C-alpha positions as CSV (number, residue, x, y, z in Angstrom):
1,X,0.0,0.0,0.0
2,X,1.4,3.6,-1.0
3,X,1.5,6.0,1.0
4,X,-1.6,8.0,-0.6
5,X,-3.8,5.1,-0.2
6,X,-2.5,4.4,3.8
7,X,-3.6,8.5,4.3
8,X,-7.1,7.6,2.2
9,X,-7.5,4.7,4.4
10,X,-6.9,6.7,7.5
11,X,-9.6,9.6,6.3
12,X,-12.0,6.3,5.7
13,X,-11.5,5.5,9.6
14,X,-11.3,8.9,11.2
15,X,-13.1,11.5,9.0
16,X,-16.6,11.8,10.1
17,X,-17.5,13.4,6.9
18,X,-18.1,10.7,5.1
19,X,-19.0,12.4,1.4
20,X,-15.9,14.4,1.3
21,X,-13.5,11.3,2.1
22,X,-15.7,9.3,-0.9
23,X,-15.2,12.8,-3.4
24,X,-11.4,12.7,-2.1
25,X,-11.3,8.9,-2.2
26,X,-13.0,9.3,-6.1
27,X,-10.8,11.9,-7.3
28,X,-7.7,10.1,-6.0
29,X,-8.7,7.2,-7.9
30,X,-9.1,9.0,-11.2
31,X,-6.6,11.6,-11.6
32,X,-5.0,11.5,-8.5
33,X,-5.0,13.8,-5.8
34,X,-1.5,15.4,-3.9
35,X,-0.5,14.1,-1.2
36,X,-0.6,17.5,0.6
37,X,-4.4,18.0,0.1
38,X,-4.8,14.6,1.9
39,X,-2.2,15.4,4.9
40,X,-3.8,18.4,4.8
41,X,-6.7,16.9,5.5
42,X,-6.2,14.3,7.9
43,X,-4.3,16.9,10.0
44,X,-7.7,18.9,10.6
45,X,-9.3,15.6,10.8
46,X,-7.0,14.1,13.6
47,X,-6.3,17.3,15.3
48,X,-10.4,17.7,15.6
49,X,-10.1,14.4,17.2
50,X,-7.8,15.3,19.7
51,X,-8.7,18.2,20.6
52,X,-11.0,17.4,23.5
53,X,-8.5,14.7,25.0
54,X,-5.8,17.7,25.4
55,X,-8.3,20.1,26.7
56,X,-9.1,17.2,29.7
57,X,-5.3,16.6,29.6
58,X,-4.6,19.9,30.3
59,X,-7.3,20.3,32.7
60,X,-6.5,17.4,35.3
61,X,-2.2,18.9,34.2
62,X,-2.6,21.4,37.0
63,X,-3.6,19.3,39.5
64,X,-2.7,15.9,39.5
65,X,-4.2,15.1,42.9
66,X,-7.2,13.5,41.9
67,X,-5.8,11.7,39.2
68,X,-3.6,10.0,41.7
69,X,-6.1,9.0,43.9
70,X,-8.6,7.5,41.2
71,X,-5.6,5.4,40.2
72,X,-5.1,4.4,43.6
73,X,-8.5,3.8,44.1
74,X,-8.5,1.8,41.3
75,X,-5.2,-0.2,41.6
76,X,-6.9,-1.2,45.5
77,X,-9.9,-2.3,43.6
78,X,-8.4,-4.7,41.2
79,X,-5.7,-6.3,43.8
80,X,-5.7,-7.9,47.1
81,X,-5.1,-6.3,49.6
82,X,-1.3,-8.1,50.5
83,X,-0.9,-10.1,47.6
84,X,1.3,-13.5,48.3
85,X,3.4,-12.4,44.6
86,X,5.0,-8.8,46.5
87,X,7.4,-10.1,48.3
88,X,6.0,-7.3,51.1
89,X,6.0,-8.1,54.7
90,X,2.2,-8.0,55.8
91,X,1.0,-4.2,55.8
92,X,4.0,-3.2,54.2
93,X,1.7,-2.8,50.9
94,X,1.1,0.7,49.6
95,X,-0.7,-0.3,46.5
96,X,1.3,0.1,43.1
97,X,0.8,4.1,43.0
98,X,2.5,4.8,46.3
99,X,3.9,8.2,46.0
100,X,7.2,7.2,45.3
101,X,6.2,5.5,42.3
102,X,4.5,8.2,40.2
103,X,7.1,8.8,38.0
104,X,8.4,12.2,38.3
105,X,6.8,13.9,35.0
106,X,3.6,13.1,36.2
107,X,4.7,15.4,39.5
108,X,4.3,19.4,39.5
């Protein structure tokens, strides 16, 4: 697959406008379209995707505190409480999001 036809295909999965990827995918197929006006394209198309995911990204960015405890929350859900596999002494668990574990990135 050229790389024309892997951005077509990737328009056909992303691009909610549906008649403008089949006029694209059309014209591609009889005369050929540049490969700019598709990246073009699928930039928009992509970046309209992510748009929302980097606004709640950027919103939780500030203040990481309640991300850390949902996953805490969550990682003391989903295991025992002192699993036999740590290799902990009993009560020495902290779940896997201890603190010292967040990696420092994540940390403001």
């Amino acid at each position: 697959m050229n790389r024309r036809a892997r951005t077509v295909a990737y328009l056909e999965a992303f691009d909610r406008d549906t008649a403008r990827v089949r006029d694209l995918k059309e014209h591609y197929e009889r005369k050929g379209v540049s490969n700019k006006e598709l990246r073009d394209r699928l930039t928009i198309v992509l970046n309209e995707l992510l748009e929302p995911m980097r606004q709640r990204r950027a919103k939780y960015e500030g203040n990481m505190s309640p991300v850390r405890e949902a996953l805490e929350h969550g990682t003391a859900r989903g295991l025992p409480h002192e699993p036999e596999w740590s290799g902990l002494a009993p009560g020495a668990s902290t779940g896997i999001l201890a603190q010292s574990a967040v990696p420092s990135c994540l940390v403001r």
